[in-house]
Coordinates of C-alpha atoms and ligand atoms in Angstrom, one line a residue:
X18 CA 8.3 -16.5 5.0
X19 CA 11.1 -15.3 2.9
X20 CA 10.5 -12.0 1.7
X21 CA 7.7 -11.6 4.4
X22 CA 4.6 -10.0 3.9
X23 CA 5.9 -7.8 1.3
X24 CA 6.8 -11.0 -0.9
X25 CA 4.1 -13.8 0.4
X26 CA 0.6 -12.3 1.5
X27 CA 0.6 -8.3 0.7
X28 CA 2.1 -6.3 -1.8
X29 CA 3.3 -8.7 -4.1
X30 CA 0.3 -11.0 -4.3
X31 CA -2.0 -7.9 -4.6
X32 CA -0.5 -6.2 -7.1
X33 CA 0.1 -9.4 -9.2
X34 CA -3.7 -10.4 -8.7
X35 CA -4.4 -6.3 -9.6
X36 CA -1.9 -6.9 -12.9
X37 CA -3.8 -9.7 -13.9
X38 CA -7.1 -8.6 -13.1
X39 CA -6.6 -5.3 -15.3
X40 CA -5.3 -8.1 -18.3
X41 CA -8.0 -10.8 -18.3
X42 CA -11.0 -7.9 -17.4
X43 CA -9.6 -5.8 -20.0
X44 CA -10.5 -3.1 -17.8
X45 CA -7.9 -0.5 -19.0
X46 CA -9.0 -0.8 -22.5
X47 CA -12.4 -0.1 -21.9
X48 CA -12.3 3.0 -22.7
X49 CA -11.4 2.9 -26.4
X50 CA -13.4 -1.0 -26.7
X51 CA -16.5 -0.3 -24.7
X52 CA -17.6 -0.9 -21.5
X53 CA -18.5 -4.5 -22.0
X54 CA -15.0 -5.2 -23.8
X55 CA -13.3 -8.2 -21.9
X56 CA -10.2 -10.4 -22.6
X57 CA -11.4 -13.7 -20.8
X58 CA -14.9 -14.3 -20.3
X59 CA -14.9 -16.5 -17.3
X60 CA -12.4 -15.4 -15.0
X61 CA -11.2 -17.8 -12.4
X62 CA -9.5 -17.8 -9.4
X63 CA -6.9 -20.1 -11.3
X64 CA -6.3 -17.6 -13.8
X65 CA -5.2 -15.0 -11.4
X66 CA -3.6 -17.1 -8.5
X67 CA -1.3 -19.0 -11.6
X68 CA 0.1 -15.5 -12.2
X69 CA 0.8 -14.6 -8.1
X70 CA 1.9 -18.2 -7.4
X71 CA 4.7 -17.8 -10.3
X72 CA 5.6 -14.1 -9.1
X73 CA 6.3 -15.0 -5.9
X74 CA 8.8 -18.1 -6.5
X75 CA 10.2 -16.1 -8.7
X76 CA 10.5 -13.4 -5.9
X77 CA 11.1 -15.6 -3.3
X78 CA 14.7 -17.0 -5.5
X79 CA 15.5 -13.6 -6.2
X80 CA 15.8 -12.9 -2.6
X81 CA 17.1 -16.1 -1.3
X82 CA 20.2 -15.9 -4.1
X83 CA 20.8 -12.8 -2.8
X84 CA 21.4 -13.1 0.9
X85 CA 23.3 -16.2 -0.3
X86 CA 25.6 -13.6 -2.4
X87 CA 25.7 -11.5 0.8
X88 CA 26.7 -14.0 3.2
X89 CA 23.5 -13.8 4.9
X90 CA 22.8 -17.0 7.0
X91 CA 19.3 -17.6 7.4
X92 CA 18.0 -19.3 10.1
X93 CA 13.9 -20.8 9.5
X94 CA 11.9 -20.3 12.7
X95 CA 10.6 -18.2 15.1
X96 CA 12.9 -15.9 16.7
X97 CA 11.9 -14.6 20.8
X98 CA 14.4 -12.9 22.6
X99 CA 16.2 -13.9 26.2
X100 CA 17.7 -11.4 26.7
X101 CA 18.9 -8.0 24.9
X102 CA 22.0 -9.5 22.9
X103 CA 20.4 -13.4 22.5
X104 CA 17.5 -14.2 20.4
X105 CA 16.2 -17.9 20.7
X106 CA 15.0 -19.5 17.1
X107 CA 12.6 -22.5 17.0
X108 CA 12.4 -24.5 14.5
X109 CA 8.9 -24.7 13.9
X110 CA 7.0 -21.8 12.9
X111 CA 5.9 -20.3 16.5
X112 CA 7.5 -19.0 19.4
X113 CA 5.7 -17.7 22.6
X114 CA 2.4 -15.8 22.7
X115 CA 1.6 -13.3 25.2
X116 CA -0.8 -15.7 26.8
X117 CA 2.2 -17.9 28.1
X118 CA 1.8 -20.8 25.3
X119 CA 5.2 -21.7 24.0
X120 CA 5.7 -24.2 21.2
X121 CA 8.3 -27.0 21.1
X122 CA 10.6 -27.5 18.7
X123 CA 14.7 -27.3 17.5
X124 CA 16.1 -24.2 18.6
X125 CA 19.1 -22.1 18.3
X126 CA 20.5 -19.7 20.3
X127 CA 22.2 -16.6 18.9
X128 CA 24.1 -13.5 20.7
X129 CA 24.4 -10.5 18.5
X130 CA 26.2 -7.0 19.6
X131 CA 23.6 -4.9 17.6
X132 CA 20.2 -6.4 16.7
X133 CA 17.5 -5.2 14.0
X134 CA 13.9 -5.7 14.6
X135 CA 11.6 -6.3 11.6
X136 CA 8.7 -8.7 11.9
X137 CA 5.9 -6.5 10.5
X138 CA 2.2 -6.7 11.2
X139 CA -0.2 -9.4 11.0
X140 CA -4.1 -8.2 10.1
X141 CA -6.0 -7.2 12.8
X142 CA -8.9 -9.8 13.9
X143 CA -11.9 -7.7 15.7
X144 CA -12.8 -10.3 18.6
X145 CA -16.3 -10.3 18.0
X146 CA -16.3 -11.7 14.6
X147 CA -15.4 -15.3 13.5
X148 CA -12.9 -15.6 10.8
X149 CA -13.2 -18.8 8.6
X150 CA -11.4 -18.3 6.1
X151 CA -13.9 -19.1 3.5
X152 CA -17.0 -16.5 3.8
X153 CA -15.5 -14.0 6.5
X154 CA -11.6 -13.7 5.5
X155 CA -8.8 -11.0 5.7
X156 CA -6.1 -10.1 3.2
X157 CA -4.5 -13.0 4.1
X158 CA -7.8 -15.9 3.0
X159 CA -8.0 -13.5 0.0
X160 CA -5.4 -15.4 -1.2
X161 CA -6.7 -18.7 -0.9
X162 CA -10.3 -17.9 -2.2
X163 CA -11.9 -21.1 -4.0
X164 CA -13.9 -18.9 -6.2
X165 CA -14.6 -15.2 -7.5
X166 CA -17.7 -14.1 -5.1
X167 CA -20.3 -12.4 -7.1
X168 CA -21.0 -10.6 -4.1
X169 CA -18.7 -9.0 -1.1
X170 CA -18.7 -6.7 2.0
X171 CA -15.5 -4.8 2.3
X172 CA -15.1 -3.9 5.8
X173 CA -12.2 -0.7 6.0
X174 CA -11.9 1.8 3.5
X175 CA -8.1 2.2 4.3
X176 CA -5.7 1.3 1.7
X177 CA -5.3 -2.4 1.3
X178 CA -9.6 -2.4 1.4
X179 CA -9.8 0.0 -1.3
X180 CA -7.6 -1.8 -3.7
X181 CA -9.4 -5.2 -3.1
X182 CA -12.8 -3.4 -3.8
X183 CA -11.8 -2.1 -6.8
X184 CA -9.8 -5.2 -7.8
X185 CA -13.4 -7.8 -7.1
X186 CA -15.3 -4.7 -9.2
X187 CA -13.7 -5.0 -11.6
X188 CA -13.8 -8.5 -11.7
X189 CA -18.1 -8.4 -11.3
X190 CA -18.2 -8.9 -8.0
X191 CA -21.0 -6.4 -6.3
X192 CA -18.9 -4.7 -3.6
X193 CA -20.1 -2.6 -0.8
X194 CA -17.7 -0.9 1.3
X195 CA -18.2 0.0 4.9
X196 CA -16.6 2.4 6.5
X197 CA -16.9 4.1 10.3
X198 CA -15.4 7.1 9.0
X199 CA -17.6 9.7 6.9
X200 CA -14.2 9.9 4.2
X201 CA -12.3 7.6 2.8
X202 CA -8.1 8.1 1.9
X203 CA -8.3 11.2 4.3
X204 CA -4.4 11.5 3.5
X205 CA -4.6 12.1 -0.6
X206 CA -5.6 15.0 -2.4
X207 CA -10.1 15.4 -1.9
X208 CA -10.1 16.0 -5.4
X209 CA -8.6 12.7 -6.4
X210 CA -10.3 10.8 -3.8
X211 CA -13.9 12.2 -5.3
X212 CA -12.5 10.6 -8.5
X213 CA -11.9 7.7 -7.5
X214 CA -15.2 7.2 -5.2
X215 CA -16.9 8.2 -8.2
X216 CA -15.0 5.5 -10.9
X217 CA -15.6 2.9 -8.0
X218 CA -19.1 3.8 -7.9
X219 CA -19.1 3.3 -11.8
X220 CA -18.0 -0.1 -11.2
X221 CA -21.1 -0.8 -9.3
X222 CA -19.2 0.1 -5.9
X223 CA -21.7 1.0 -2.7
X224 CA -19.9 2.9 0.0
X225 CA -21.4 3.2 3.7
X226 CA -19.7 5.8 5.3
X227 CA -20.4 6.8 8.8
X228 CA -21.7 3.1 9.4
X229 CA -20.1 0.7 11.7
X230 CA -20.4 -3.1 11.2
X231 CA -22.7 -4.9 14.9
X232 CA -22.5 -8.7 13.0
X233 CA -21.8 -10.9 10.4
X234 CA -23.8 -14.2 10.5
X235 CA -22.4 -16.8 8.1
X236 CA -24.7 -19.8 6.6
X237 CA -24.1 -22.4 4.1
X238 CA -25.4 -19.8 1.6
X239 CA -23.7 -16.9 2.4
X240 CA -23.2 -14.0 4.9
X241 CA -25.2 -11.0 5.9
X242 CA -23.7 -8.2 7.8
X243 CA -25.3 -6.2 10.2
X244 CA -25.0 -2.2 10.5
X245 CA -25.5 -0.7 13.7
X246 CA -27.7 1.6 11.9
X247 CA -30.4 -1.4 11.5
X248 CA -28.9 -2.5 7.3
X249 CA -28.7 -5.5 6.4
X250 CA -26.2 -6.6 3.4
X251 CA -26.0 -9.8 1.8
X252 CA -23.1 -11.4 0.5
X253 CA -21.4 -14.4 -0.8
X254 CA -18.1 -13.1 1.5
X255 CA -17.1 -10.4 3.9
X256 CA -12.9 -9.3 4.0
X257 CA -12.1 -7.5 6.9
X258 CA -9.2 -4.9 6.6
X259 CA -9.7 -3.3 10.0
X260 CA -6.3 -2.2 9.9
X261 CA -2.7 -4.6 11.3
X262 CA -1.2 -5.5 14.4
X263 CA 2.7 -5.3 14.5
X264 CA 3.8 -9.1 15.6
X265 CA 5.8 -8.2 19.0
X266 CA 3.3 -11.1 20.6
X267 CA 6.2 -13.8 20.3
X268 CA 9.2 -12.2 20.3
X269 CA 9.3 -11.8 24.0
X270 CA 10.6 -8.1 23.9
X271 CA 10.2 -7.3 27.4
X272 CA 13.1 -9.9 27.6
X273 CA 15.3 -7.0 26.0
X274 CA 14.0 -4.4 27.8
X275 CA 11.9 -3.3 25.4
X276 CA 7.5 -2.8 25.8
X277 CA 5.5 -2.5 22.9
X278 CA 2.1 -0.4 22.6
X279 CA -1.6 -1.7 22.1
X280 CA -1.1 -2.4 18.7
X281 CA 2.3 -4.3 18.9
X282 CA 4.6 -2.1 17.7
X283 CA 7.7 -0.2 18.8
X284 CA 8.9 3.5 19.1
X285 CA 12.1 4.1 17.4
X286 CA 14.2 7.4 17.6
X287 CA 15.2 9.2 14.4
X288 CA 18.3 6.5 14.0
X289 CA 15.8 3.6 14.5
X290 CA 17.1 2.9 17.7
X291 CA 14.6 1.3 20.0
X292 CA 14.8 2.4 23.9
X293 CA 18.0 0.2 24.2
X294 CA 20.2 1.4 22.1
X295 CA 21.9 -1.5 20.3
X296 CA 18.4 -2.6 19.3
X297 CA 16.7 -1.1 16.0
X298 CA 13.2 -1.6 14.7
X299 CA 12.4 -1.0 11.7
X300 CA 9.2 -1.3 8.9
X301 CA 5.5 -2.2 9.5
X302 CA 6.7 -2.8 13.5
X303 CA 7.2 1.0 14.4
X304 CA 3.9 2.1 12.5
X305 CA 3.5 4.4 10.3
X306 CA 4.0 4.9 6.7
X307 CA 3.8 1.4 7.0
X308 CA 5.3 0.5 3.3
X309 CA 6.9 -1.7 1.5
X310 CA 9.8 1.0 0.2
X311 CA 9.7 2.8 3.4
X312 CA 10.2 -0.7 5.5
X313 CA 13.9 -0.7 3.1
X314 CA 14.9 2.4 3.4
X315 CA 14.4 2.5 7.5
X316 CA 16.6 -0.9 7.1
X317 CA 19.1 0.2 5.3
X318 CA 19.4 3.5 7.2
X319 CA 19.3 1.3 10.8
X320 CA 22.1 -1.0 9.2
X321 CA 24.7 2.7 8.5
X322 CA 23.8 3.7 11.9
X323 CA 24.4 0.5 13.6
X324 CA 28.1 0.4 12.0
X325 CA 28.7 4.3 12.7
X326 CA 28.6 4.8 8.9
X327 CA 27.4 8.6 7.2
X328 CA 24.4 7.4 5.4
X329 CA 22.1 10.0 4.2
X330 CA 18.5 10.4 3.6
X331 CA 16.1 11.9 1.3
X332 CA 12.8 10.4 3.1
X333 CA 11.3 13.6 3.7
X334 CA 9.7 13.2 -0.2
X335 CA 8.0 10.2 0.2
X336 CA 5.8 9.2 -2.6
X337 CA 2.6 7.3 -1.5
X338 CA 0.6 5.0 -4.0
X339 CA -2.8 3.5 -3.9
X340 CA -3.6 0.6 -6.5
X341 CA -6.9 1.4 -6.7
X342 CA -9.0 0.9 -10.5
X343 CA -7.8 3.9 -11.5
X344 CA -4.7 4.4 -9.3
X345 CA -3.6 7.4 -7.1
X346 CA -0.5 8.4 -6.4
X347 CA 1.4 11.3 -4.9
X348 CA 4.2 13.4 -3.6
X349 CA 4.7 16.1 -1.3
X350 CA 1.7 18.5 0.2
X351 CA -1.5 18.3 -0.4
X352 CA -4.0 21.3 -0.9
X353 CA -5.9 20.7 2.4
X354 CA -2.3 20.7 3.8
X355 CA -1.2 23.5 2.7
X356 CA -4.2 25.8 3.6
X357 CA -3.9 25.1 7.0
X358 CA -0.3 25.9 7.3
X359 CA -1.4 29.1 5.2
X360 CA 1.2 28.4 2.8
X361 CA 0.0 29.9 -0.4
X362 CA 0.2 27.7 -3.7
X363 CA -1.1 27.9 -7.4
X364 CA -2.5 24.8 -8.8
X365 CA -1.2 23.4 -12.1
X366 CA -3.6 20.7 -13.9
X367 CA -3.0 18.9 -17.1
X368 CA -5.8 15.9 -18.0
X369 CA -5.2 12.3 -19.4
X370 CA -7.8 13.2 -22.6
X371 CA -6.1 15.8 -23.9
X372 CA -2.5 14.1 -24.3
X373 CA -2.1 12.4 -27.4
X374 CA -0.6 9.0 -25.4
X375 CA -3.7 9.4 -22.8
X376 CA -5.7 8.7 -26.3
X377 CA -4.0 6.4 -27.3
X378 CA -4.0 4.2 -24.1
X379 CA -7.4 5.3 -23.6
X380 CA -7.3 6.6 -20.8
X381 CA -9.6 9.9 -20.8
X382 CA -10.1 10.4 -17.3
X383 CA -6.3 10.3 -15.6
X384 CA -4.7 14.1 -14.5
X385 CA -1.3 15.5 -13.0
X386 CA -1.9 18.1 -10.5
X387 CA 1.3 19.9 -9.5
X388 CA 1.0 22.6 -6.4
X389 CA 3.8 25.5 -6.9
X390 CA 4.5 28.2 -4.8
X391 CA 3.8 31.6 -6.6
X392 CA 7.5 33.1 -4.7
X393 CA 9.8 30.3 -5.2
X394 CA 8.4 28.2 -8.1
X395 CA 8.9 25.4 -6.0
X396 CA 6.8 22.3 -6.5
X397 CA 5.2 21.4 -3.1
X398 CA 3.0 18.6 -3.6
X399 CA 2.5 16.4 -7.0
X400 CA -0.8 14.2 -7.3
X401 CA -1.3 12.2 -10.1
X402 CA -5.0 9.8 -11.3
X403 CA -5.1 7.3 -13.9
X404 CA -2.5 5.1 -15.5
X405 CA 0.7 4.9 -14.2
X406 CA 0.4 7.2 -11.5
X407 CA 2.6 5.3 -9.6
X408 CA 5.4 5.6 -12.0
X409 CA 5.3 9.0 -13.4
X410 CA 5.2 10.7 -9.6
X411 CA 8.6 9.9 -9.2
X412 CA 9.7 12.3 -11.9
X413 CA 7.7 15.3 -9.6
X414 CA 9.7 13.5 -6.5
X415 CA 13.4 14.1 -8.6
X416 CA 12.1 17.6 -9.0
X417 CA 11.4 18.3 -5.2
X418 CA 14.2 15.6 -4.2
X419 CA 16.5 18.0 -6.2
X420 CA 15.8 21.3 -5.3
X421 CA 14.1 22.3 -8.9
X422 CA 11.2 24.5 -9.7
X423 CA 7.8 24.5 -12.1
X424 CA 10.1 26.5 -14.4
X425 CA 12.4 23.1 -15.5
X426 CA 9.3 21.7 -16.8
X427 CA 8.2 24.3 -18.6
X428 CA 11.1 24.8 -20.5
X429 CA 12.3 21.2 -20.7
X430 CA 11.6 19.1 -23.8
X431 CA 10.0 15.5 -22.9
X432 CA 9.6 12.6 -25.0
X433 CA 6.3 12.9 -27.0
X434 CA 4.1 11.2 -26.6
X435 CA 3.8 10.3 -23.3
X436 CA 1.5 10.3 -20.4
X437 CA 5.0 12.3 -18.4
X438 CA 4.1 15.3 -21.0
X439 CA 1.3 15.7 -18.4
X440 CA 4.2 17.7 -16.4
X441 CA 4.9 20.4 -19.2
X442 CA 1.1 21.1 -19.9
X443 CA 0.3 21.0 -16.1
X444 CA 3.7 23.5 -15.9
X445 CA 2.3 25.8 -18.5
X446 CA -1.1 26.1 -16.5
X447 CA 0.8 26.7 -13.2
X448 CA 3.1 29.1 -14.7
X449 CA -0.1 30.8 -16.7
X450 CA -1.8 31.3 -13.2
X451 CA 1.1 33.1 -11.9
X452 CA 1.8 35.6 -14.5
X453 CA -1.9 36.5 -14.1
X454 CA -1.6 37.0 -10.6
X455 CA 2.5 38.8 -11.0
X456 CA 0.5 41.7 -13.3
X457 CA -1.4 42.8 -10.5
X458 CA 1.9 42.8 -8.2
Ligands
LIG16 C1 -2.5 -6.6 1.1 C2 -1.3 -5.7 1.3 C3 -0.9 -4.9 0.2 C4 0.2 -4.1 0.3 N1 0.5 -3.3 -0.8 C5 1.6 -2.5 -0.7 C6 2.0 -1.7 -1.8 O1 1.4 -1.8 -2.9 N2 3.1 -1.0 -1.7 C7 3.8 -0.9 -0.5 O2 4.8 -0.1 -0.5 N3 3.5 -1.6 0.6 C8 2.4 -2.4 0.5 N4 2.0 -3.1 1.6 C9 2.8 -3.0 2.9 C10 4.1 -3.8 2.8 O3 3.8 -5.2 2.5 C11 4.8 -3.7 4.1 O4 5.1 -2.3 4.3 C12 6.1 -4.4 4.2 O5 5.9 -5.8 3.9 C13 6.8 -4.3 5.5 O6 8.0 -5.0 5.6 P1 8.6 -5.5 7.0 O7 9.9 -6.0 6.6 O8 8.5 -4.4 8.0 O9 7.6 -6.6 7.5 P2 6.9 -7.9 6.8 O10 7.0 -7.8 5.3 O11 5.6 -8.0 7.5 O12 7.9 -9.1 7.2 C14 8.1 -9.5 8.6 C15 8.5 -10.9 8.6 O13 9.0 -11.3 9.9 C16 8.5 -12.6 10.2 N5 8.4 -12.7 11.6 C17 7.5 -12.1 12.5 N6 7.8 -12.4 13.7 C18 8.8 -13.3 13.7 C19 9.5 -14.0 14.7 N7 9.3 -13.9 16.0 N8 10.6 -14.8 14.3 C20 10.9 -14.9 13.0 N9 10.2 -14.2 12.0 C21 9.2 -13.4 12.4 C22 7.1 -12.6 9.5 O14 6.7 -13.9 9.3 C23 7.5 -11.9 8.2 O15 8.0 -12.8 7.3 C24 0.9 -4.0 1.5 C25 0.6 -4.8 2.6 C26 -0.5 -5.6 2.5 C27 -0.9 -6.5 3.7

C-alpha cells in the first residue's frame, strides 16, 4: 500500500469522505440557510467514494514520483526479517503470522547496515465478534460500504469513532455511540469536548457511556447490539473502532532480536532506536500519538540519527486535531492539566459569532481559547472549536514554538476579517484578566 494507512484506508480517505460530506450536506452553511438547507438531496455512497477514490491516486502519484526523484527503490511485498541486518520480501502480500502460517511467493533478500521499522497498525478485531464487512465493519469496510446506513452503532468513542459519528450524522444516519468509558476525548480541553457532545447530540447523536457492548447478532435485516446493561439497539450496521494493533505479527522481529508488547508494537528510545541499536521504529508501531504528522517527523528524525547527522526537534508543541462536525483542535496544556501541576493560568476566550468572518461563514458557535500564564505571558495551551480549527492552531503553535507571549497578539495587527482575529480578541480578554488581577498585586 503506497502511502500506507495514512494514504489508503485512514486519514486520507476520512477526511476526503469528511470534505465531501460537509459539501454535498451543506452542513457548514446551515447556519446562515437553515437547518434543513442541503446541497444534494440524495447522497450516495458514489458521491463521496468518487471524491476519495480520485484523492488517493492522486496521492498515491505524488508519492510514488517522489521516491522515484529520491532514488528510492521500492520493493512490493511483505517484508519479515531473518535476521537483524536481512529482511526477506515476498512477493505477494503476506508474510508469516505468529501462528506459524507462512505464504509462498517470489522473494527477495535484502541486508541493510541500519534498518527503519514503520508498518503501522491494523484495527483491532475483539475475538468475540464477527466482522463481515457488510453490517459489522471497522474503519477499514467503511470504505467499501454499498450504501449510506440510516442507522449505525459506533462502538469506541476514541478519535477515528468520533469523526465517523459525526461524518454518518451528518449524513442522516441515526448514530448511537458506545462507549466503556463515562468520557469521551479525555485528552482535549472538557469545555470543548461538552461542545462537541452537545453539537453531536444536535445531530441526533445518542452516546452510551459507561456501557460495554455483550453481542451483536447480525440478520438479513440488520444488526442489534447487545449492552451488558440488558439495551438493546437496532441498526442497519455496527463499526467497531476498539482501538489498533501495531502489525509486528509478520515481520518476524524476534528474528532481529527484537519482542514486541500485547498490542504489537515496539519501544523505541528518544533517537527511535529499537533495543538493537541499528534498528529504528518509528509511527503508529511504537504507539502513541499515533499520527499521521507525528509518524514523519519520528522518520525523518530516525533517518538524521541513523547517519550521525544534528537534526533538531521542536515536537514538544504538538498540535492534536479531531475532525469531528464541528472540529477540535489544540496545542499545548490543557486546563485540567495545568491544575494538577498547580501551574497557575488566565483564560483568554474569543467566540466565532462575534467576528465579522465567523458571520460571514456562519459559523456562530466556533471559539479560541488561549491559557497564559499571569508571570510570563506565556501562552501554555491553545484550543480552538469550529471551522478551521485545525488550521488556525498552528499560528498559537508558532507562538509557543517561538518563545512569544499573549502580548504579540495583542499588539499585532492581523488581516481583517478573519476567523485568526479570534487570537487578538481572545489576547485582549487574557490580557484584561490580568491587569484586573496585577491591581490587587
Ligand atoms: C480512519 C483513520 C483516520 C485517521 N485520521 C488521521 C488524521 O486525521 N490525522 C492524522 O495525523 N492521523 C490520522 N490517522 C493516523 C495516521 O493514519 C497514522 O498515524 C499514520 O498512517 C501512521 O503512519 P505509519 O507510517 O506509522 O504507518 P501506516 O500508515 O500504517 O503504514 C504502514 C505500512 O506498512 C505496511 N506494512 C506493514 N507490515 C508490512 C510488512 N511486513 N512488509 C511490508 N509492508 C508492511 C502496511 O501495509 C502499510 O502500508 C488516522 C488513522 C485512521 C485509521
Amino acid at each position: 500500500m503506497i502511502g500506507g494507512v495514512c494514504t489508503q484506508t485512514g486519514t486520507i480517505p476520512s477526511k476526503t469522505l469528511r470534505e465531501a460530506v460537509l459539501y454535498l450536506t451543506g452542513y457548514a452553511m446551515r447556519g446562515l440557510y437553515g437547518e434543513s438547507y442541503r446541497v444534494k438531496q440524495d447522497i450516495t455512497v458514489q458521491d463521496l467514494l468518487a471524491r476519495t477514490h480520485f484523492v488517493i491516486g492522486r496521492e498515491e502519484e505524488v508519492i510514488r514520483a517522489q521516491l522515484q526523484r529520491n532514488r528510492v527503490d521500492l520493493y512490493s511485498g511483505a517484508g519479515r526479517f531473518l535476521d537483524e541486518h536481512t529482511v526477506e520480501v515476498l512477493g505477494e502480500q503476506l508474510g508469516e503470522r505468529s501462528d506459524g502460517r507462512v505464504f509462498r511467493g517470489e522473494h527477495q533478500t535484502i541486508t541493510a547496515e541500519r534498518i527503519v521499522i514503520a508498518t503501522g497498525t491494523r484495527p483491532a478485531r475483539p475475538s468475540q465478534v464477527e466482522f463481515d464487512d457488510h453490517r459489522v465493519v471497522d474503519s477499514d469496510g467503511i470504505l467499501a460500504m454499498e450504501r449510506i446506513p440510516s442507522s449505525m452503532v459506533v462502538v469506541g468513542a476514541g478519535v477515528i469513532g468520533i469523526e465517523y459519528a459525526s461524518m454518518f450524522a451528518a449524513l442522516g444516519t441515526r448514530v448511537t455511540v458506545v462507549e466503556r468509558r463515562p468520557t469521551m476525548l479525555d485528552f482535549c480541553d472538557a469545555e470543548v469536548v461538552e461542545s462537541l457532545k452537545f453539537h453531536l447530540r444536535d445531530l441526533a447523536v445518542t452516546f452510551r457511556f459507561g456501557e460495554e457492548v455483550a453481542g451483536v447478532a447480525v440478520s438479513d435485516r440488520g444488526t442489534i447490539t447487545t449492552l451488558a446493561s440488558g439495551k438493546k439497539i437496532p441498526a442497519e450496521t455496527v463499526m467497531y473502532s476498539a482501538g489498533r494493533q501495531g502489525v509486528t505479527d509478520e515481520l518476524g522481529v524476534a528474528r532481529a532480536g527484537l519482542e514486541a508488547d500485547a498490542r504489537g508494537r515496539l519501544k523505541v528510545d528518544e533517537h527511535f532506536r529499537t533495543a538493537v541499536p541499528h534498528i529504528y521504529a518509528v509511527g503508529d508501531v511504537i504507539g502513541f500519538p499515533a499520527l499521521a504528522a507525528t509518524s514523519m517527523e519520528q522518520g525523518r528524525q530516525a533517518a538524521y540519527h541513523a547517519f550521525g547527522e544534528q537534526v533538531h526537534s521542536a515536537a514538544g508543541i504538538t498540535p492534536f486535531g479531531i475532525y469531528t462536525f464541528p472540529e477540535v483542535s489544540y496545542c499545548g496544556a490543557t486546563e485540567a492539566e495545568l491544575t494538577e501541576a498547580a501551574i497557575p493560568y488566565e483564560v483568554g476566550i474569543s467566540r466565532y459569532r462575534e467576528l465579522a468572518r465567523g458571520q460571514i461563514v456562519g459559523d456562530d458557535y466556533g471559539m479560541l481559547k488561549l491559557l497564559v500564564s499571569p508571570e510570563s505571558h506565556a501562552l501554555l495551551g491553545v484550543h480552538v472549536f469550529g471551522t478551521s480549527a485545525t488550521e488556525l492552531v498552528h499560528v498559537g503553535q508558532a507562538i509557543m514554538g517561538c518563545g512569544g507571549t499573549v502580548d504579540y497578539l495583542v499588539d499585532a495587527v492581523l488581516n481583517y476579517p478573519t476567523l485568526s482575529e479570534a487570537y487578538k480578541v481572545a489576547a485582549l480578554d487574557a490580557t484584561n484578566k490580568i491587569r484586573a488581577l496585577e491591581q490587587f498585586a
